CSV table of C-alpha atoms in Angstrom, one decimal:
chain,number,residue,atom,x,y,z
C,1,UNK,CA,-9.2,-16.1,24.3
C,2,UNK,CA,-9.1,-19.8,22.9
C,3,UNK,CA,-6.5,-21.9,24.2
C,4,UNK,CA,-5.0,-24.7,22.3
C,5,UNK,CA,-2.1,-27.7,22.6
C,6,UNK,CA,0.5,-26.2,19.9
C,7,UNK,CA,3.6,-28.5,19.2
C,8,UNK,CA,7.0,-26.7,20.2
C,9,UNK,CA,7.8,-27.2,16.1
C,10,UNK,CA,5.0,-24.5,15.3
C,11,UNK,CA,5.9,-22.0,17.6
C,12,UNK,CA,8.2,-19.5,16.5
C,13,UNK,CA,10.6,-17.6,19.3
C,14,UNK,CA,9.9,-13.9,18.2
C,15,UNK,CA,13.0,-12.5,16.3
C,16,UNK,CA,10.9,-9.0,17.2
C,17,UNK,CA,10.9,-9.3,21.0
C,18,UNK,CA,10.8,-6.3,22.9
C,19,UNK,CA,13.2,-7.2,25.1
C,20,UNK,CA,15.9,-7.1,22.6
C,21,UNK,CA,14.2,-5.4,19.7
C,22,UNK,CA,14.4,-6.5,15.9
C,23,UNK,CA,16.6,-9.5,14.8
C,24,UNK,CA,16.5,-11.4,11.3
C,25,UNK,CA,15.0,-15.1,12.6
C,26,UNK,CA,14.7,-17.2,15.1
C,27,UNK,CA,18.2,-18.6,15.9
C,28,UNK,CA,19.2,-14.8,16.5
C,29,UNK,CA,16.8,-14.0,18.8
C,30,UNK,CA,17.4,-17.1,21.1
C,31,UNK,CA,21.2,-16.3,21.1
C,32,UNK,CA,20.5,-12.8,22.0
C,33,UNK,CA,18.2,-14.0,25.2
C,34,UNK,CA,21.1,-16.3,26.6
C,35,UNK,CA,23.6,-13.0,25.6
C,36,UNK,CA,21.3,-11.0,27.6
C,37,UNK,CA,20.5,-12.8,30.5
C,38,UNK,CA,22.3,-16.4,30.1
C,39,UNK,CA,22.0,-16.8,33.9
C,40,UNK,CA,17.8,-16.4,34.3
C,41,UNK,CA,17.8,-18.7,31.2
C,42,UNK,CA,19.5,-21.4,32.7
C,43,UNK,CA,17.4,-20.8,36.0
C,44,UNK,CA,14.2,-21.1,34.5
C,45,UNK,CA,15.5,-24.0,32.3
C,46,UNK,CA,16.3,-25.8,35.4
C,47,UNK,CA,13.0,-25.0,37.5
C,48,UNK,CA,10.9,-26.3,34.1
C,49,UNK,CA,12.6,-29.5,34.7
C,50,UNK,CA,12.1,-29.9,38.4
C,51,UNK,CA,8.3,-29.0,38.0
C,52,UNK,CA,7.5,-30.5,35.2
C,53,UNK,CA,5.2,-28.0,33.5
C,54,UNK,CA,4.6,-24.6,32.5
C,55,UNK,CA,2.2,-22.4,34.8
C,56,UNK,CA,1.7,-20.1,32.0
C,57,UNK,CA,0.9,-20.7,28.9
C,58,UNK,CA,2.2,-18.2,25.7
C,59,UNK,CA,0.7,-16.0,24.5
C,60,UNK,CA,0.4,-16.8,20.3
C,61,UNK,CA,-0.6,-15.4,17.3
C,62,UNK,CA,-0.6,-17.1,14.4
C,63,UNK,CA,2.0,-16.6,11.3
C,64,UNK,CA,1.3,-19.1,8.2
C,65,UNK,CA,1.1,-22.6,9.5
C,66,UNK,CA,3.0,-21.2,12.2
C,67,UNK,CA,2.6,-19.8,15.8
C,68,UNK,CA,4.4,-16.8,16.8
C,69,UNK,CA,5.0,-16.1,20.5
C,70,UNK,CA,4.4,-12.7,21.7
C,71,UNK,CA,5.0,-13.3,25.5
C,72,UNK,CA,6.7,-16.2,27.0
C,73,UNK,CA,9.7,-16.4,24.7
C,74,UNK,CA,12.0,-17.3,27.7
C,75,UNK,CA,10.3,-20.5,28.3
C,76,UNK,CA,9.4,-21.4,24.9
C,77,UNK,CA,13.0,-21.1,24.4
C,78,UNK,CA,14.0,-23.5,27.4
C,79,UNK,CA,11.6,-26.0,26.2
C,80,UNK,CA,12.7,-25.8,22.5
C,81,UNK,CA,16.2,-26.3,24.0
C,82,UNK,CA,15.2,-29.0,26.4
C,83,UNK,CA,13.6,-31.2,23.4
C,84,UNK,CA,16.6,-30.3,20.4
C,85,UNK,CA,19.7,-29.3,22.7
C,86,UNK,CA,22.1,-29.1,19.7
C,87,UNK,CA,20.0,-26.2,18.9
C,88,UNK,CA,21.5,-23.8,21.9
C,89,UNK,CA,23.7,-21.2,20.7
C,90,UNK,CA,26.8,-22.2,22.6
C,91,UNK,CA,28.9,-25.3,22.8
C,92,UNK,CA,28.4,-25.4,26.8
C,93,UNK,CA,24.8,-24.8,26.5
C,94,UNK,CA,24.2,-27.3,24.3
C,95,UNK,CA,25.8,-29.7,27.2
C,96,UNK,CA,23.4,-27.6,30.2
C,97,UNK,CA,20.5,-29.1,28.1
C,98,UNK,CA,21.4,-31.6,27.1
C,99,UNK,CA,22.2,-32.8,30.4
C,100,UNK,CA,18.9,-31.2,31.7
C,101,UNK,CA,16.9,-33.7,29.6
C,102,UNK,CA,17.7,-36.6,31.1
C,103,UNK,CA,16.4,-35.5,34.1
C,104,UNK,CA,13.1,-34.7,33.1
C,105,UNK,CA,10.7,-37.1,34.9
C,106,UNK,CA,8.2,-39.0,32.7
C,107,UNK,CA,7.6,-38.5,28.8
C,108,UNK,CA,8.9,-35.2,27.5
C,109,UNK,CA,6.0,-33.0,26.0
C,110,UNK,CA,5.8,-32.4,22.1
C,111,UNK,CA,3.0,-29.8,22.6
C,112,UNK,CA,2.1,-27.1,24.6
C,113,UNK,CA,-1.4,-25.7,25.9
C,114,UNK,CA,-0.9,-21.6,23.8
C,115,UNK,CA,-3.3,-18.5,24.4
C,116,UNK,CA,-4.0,-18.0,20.7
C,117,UNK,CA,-4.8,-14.2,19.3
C,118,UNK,CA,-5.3,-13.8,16.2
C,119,UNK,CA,-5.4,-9.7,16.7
C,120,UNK,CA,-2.3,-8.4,16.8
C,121,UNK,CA,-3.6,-5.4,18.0
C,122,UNK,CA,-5.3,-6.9,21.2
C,123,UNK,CA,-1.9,-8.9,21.8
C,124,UNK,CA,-0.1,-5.8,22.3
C,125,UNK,CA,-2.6,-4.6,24.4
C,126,UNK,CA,-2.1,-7.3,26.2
C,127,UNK,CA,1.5,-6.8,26.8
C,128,UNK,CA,1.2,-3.1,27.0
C,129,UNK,CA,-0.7,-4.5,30.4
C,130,UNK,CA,1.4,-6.6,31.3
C,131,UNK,CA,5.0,-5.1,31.2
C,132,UNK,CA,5.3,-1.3,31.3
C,133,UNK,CA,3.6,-0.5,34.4
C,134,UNK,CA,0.0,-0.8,34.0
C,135,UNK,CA,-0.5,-4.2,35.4
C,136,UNK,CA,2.8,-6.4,36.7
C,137,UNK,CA,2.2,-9.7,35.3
C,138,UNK,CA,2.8,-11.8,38.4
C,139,UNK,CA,5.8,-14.2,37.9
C,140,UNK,CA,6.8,-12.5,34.5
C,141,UNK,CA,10.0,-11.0,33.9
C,142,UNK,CA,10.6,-7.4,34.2
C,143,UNK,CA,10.9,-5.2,31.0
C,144,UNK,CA,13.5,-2.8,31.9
C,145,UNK,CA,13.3,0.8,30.5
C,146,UNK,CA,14.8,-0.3,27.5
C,147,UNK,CA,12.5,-3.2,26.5
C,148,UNK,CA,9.8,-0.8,27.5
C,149,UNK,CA,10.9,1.6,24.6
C,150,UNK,CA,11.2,-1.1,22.2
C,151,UNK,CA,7.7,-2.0,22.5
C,152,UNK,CA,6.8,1.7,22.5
C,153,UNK,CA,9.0,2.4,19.1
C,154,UNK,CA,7.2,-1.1,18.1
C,155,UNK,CA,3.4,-0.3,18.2
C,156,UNK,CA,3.0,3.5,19.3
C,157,UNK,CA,1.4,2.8,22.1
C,158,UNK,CA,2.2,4.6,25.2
C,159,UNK,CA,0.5,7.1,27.9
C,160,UNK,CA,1.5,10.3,26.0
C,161,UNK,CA,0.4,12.3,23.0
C,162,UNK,CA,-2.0,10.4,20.8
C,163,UNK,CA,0.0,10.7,17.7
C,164,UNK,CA,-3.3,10.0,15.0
C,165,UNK,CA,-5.5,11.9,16.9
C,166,UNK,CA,-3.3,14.7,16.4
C,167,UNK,CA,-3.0,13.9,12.6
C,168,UNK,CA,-7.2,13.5,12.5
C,169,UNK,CA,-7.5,16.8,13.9
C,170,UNK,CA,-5.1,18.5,11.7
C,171,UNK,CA,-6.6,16.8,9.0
C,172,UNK,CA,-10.2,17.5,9.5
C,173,UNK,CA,-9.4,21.5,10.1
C,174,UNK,CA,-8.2,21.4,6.1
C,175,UNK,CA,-10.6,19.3,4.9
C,176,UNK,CA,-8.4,16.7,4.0
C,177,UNK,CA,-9.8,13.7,6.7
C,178,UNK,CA,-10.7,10.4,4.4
C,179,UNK,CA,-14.4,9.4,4.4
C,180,UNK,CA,-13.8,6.4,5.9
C,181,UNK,CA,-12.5,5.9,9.7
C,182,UNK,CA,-9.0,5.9,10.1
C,183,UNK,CA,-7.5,3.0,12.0
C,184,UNK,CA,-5.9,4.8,14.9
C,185,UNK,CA,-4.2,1.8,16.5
C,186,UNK,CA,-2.4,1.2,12.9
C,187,UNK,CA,-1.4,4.8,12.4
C,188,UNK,CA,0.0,5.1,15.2
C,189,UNK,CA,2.0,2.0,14.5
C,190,UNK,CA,3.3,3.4,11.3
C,191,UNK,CA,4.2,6.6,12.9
C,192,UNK,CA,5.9,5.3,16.1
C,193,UNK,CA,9.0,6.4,15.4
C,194,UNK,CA,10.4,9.9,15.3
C,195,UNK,CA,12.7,8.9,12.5
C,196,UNK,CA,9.2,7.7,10.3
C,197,UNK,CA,7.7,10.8,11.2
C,198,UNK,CA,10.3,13.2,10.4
C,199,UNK,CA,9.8,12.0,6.5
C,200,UNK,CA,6.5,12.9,6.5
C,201,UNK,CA,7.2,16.4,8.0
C,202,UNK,CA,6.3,15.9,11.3
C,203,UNK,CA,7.7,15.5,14.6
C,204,UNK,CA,6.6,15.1,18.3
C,205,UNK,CA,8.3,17.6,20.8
C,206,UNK,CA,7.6,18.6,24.1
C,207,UNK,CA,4.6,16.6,23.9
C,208,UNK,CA,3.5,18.7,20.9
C,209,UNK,CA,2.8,17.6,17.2
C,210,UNK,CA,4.6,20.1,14.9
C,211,UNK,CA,5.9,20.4,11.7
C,212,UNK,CA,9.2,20.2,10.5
C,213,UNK,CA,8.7,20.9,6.3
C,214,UNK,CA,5.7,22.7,4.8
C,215,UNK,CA,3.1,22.1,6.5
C,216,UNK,CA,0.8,21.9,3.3
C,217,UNK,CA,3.4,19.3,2.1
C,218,UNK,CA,3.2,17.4,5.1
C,219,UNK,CA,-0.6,17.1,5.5
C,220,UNK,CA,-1.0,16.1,1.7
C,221,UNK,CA,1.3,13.0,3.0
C,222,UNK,CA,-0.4,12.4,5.9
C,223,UNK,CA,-3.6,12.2,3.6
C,224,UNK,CA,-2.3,9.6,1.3
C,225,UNK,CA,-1.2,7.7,4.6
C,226,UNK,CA,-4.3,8.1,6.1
C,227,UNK,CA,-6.4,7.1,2.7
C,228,UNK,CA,-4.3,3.9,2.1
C,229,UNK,CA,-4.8,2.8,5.8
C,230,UNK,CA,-8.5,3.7,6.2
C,231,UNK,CA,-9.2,1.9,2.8
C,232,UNK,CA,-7.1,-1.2,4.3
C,233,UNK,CA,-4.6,-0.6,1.4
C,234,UNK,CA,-2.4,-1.1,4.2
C,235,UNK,CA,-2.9,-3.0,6.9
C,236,UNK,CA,-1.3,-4.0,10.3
C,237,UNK,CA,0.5,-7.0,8.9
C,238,UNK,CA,1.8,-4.4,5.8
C,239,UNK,CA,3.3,-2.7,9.4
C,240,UNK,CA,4.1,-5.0,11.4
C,241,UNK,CA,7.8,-4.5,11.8
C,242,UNK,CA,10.1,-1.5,11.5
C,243,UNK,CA,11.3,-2.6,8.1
C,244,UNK,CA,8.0,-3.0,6.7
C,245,UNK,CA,6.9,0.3,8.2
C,246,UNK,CA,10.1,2.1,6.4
C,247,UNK,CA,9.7,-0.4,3.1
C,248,UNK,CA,6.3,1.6,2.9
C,249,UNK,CA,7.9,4.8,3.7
C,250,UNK,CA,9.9,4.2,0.6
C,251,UNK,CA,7.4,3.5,-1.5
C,252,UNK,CA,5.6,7.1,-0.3
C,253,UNK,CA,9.5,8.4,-1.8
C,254,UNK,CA,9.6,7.0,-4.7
C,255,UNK,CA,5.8,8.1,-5.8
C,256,UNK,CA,6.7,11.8,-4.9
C,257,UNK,CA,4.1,11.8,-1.9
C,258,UNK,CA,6.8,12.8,1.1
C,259,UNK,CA,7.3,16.4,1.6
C,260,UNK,CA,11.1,17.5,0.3
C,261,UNK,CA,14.1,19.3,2.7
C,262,UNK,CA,13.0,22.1,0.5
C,263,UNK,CA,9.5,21.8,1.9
C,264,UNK,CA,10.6,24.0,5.2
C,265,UNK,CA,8.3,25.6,7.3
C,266,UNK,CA,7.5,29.5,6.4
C,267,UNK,CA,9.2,31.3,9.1
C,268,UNK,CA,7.0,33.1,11.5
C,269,UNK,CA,6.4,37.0,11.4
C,270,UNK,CA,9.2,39.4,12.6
C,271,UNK,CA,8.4,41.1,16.3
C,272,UNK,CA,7.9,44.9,15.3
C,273,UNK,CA,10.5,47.0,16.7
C,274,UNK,CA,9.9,49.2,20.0
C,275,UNK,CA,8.6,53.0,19.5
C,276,UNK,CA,11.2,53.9,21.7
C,277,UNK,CA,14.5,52.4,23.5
C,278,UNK,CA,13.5,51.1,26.8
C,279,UNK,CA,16.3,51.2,29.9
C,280,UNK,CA,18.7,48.7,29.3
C,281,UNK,CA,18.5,45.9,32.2
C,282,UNK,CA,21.2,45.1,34.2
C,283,UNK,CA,23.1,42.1,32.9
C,284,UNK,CA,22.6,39.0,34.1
C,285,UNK,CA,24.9,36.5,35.3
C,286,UNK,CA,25.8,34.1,32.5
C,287,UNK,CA,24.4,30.3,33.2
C,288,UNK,CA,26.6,27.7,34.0
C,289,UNK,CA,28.1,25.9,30.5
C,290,UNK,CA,26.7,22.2,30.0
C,291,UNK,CA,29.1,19.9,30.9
C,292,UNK,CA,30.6,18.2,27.8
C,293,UNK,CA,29.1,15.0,26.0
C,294,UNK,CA,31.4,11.7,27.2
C,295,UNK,CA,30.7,9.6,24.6
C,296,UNK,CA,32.1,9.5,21.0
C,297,UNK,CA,28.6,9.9,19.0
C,298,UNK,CA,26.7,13.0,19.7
C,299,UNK,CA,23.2,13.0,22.0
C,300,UNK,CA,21.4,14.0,18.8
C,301,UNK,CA,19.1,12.2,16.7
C,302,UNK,CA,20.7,10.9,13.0
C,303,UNK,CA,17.2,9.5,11.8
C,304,UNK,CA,18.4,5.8,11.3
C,305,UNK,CA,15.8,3.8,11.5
C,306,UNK,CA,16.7,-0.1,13.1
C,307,UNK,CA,15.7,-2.4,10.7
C,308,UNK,CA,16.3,-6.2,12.0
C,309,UNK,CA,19.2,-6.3,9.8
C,310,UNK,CA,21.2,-3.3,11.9
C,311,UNK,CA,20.7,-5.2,15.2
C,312,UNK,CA,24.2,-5.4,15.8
C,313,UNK,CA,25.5,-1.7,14.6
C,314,UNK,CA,22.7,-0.5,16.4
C,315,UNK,CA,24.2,-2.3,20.0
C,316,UNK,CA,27.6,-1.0,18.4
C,317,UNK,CA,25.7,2.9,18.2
C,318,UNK,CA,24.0,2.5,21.5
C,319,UNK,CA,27.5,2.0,23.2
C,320,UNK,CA,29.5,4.8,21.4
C,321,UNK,CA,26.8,7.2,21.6
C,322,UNK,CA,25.6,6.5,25.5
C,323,UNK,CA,27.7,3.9,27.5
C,324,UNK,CA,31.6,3.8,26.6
C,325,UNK,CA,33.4,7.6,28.2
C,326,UNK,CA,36.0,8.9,26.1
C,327,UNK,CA,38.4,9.4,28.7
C,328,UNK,CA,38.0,6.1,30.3
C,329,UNK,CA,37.9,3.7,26.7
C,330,UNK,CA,39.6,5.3,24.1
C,331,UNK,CA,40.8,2.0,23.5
C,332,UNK,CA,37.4,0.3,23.2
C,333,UNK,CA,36.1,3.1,21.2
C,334,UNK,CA,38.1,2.9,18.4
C,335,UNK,CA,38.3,-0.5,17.6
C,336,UNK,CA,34.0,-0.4,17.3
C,337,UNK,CA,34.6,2.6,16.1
C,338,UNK,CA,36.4,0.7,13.2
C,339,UNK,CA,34.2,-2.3,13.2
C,340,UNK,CA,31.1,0.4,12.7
C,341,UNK,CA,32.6,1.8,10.2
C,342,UNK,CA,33.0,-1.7,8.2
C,343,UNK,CA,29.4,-3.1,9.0
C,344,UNK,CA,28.1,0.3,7.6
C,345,UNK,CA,29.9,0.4,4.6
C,346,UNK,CA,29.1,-3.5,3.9
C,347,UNK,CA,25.0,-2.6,4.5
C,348,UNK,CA,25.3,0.1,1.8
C,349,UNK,CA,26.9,-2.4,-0.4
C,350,UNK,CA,24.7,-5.3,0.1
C,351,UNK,CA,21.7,-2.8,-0.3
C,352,UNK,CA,22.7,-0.8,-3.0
C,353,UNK,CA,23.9,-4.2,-5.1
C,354,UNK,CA,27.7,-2.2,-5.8
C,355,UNK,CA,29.3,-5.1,-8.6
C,356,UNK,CA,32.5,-2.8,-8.4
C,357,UNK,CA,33.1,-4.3,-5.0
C,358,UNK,CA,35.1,-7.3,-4.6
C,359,UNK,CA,35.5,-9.8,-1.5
C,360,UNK,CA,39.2,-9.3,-1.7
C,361,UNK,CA,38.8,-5.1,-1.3
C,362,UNK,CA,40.5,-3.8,1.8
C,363,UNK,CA,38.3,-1.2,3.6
C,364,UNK,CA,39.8,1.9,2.3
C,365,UNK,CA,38.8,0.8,-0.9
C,366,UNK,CA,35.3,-0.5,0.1
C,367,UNK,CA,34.5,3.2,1.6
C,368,UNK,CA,35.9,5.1,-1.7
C,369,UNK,CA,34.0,2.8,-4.0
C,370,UNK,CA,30.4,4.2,-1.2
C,371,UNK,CA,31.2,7.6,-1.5
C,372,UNK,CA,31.6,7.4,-5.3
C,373,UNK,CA,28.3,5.5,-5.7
C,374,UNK,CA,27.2,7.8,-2.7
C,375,UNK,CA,28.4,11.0,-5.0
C,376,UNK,CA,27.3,9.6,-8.4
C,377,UNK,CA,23.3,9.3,-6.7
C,378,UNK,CA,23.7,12.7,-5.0
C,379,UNK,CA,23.7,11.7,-1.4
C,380,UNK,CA,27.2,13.7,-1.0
C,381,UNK,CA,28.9,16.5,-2.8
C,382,UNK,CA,32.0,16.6,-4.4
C,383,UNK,CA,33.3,18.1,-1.6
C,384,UNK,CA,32.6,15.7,0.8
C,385,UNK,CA,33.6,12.8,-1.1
C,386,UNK,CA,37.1,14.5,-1.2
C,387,UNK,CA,37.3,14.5,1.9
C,388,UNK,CA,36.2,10.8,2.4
C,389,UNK,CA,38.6,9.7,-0.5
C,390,UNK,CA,41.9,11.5,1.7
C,391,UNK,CA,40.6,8.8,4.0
C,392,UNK,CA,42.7,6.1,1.8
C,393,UNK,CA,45.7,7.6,2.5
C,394,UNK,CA,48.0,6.0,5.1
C,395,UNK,CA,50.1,9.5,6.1
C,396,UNK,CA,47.0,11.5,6.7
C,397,UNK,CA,46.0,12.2,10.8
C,398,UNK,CA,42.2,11.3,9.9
C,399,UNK,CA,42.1,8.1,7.9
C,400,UNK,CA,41.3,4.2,7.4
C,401,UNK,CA,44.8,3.4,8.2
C,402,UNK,CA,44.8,5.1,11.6
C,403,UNK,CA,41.4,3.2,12.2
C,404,UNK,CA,43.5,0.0,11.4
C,405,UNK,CA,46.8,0.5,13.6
C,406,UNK,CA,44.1,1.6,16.2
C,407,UNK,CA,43.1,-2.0,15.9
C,408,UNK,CA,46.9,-4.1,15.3
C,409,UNK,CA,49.9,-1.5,16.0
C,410,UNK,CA,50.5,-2.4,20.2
C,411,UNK,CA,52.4,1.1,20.0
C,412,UNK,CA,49.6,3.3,18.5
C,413,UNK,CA,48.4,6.0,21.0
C,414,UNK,CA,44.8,6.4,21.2
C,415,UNK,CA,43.9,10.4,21.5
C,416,UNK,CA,40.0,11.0,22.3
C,417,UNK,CA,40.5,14.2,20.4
C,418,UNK,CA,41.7,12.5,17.6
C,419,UNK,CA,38.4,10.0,17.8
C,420,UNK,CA,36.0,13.1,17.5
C,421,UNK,CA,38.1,14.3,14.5
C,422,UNK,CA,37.6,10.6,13.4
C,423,UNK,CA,33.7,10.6,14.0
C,424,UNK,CA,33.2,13.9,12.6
C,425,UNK,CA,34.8,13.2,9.1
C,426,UNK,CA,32.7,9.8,8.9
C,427,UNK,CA,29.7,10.6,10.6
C,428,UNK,CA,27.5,11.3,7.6
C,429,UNK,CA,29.0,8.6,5.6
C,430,UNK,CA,28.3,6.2,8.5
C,431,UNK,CA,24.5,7.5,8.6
C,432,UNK,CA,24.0,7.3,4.8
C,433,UNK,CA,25.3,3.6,4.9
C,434,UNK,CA,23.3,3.2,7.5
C,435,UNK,CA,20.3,4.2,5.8
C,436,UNK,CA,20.9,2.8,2.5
């Protein structure tokens, strides 16, 4: 575990923190700490400046001619900050350091003594330690449960199912294992999400491994995976993130190696019928009905996978689907409701490259210009992108228009029966923009 004095201009604040998952760079993910938790920030800020030093150095690993920091963001951040003040995401913070600089005591430092790793796979193991339970870090922050499941979606590491030994063992009963030693620690990286798995037929349930499309199918991708990452065709930095992990996926697709939707599993064999009619039992009393969902979005699993890119539908998802109550924010609802609807559609347009869209579309427009492309590529049927077209017309109960006087009409009554209708007409548009 070498130590070294790093200058604050090499080190990189992670944009893949597990305390806030995925972001595009740098600048995002040291707005999204001071969104998160603005008033620890400033804390530590201020106890950095009355000591005088950091008691514990980051943890690094090294990226380029850069360093990235795996654990100690918060005061990496606060002494990035403290040095460049103009660089704090708000006009106010940008005073708090600013004015917090001129009373630090002495000569402000330009480096700072770093744990460097230069295996990522020992660095996670080293934060695996430290923040979900095995080990408390003394004087580190908390990963909530959250955080916790970030870093578990992350790197695959957690105290349940083994997900590559399950694969070895399938593998080795047909004969299909590689010669060489599969990297476990990198497969399951790879497969750390459900979403991942599910394209390549598999799926973790009940702490179970089972398959969700032929199993033959499956195990023939789950072969190739295993070959190209026991040959080091990929490796962990090929992995790294979540969109690397699905740009890979992709690649699997467009070679023809992932098992199909038509690639279900046989069904199991019928139960014979009874030689003869046993006493019918006396009926039982019927179980209590499950109360209702609350929340707009379904508790089901859509299979969108959270590239950095979707950081902010994803906090927009995370909030219709588990924290806002239909009967209590109708109102809140349907504006993100709205603004989810826009993001997605401008994610499938960016990604799919769409020239027929212009900057001065309205959204109506931009979503019937999707489903076409959507239809014309076979992600929708005819049917569907009827329905999605009647969306551009102003008189209809389920429609953009609605979505917009929603948003602007101060008379407009918000029904949270009319938001389900809403959600389940868009739903699978949302998702294929979304995955786009």
């Amino acid at each position: 575990m070498p130590y070294k004095e790093l200058s604050l201009d090499s080190l990189i604040v992670n944009p893949a923190n597990d305390r806030h998952g995925e972001l595009e760079n740098e600048t995002a993910a040291i707005a999204q700490l001071f969104a998160s938790q603005e008033l620890h920030m400033r804390s530590l800020a201020k106890d950095l400046v009355a000591k005088g030093e950091v008691f514990e150095p980051p943890l690094v690993f090294p990226e380029g001619d850069k360093f990235v920091v795996a654990d100690g963001n918060r005061r990496t951040t606060c002494l990035k900050l403290l040095a460049k003040p103009r660089r704090a995401p708000t006009v106010d913070l940008q005073q708090f350091f600013g004015d917090l600089r001129k009373q630090w005591v002495g000569d402000f430092p330009e480096t700072i003594e770093c744990r460097v790793e230069s295996d990522r796979d020992r660095v996670d193991d080293i934060l695996f330690r430290r923040h979900t339970g095995v080990q408390g870090g003394i004087g580190q922050s908390t990963w909530n449960d959250r955080m916790k499941n970030n870093f578990v979606i992350r790197t695959g590491k957690s105290s349940g199912l083994n997900v590559a030994d399950e694969i070895e063992k399938k593998l080795s009963a047909s004969g299909m294992l590689p010669a060489r030693k599969i990297p476990r620690s990198n497969m399951n990286r790879l497969l750390s999400s459900e979403s991942l798995r599910n394209r390549l037929g598999i799926s973790v349930r009940r702490g179970k491994l089972e398959f969700v499309r032929d199993e033959q199918a499956a195990l023939e991708a789950l072969s190739r995976v295993a070959a190209d990452l026991s040959n080091r065709v990929i490796t962990l930095d090929d992995i790294w993130d979540t969109e690397s992990k699905s740009d890979y996926i992709d690649k699997l697709d467009r070679e023809g190696v992932l098992p199909t939707v038509a690639d279900k599993p046989a069904p199991g064999p019928r139960p014979l019928p009874p030689s003869s009619t046993p006493a019918p039992n006396p009926p039982k009393p019927s179980p209590p009905k499950p109360a209702a969902w609350p929340h707009l979005i379904p508790q089901i699993d859509y299979g969108v996978v959270w590239v950095a890119r979707l950081q902010r539908h994803h906090q927009i998802w995370e909030e219709l689907q588990f924290r806002l109550d239909l009967s209590e924010h109708p109102n809140a609802i349907s504006v993100l409701l709205r603004v989810l609807l826009e993001l997605s559609t401008d994610n499938y347009i960016k990604q799919a490259k769409l020239a027929s869209v212009y900057d001065s579309d309205k959204l109506s427009r931009k979503v019937a210009k999707v489903a076409d492309d959507m239809a014309a590529k076979g992600k929708i049927d005819r049917k569907y992108l009827g329905a999605i077209t009647k969306l551009q017309q102003g008189e209809a109960l389920v429609s953009v228009d609605t979505l917009n006087r929603y948003v602007h009409s101060p008379n407009f009554s918000v029904s949270p029966e009319h938001l389900k209708m809403l959600w389940g007409t868009l739903s699978d548009f949302v998702v294929l923009c979304l995955k786009a």
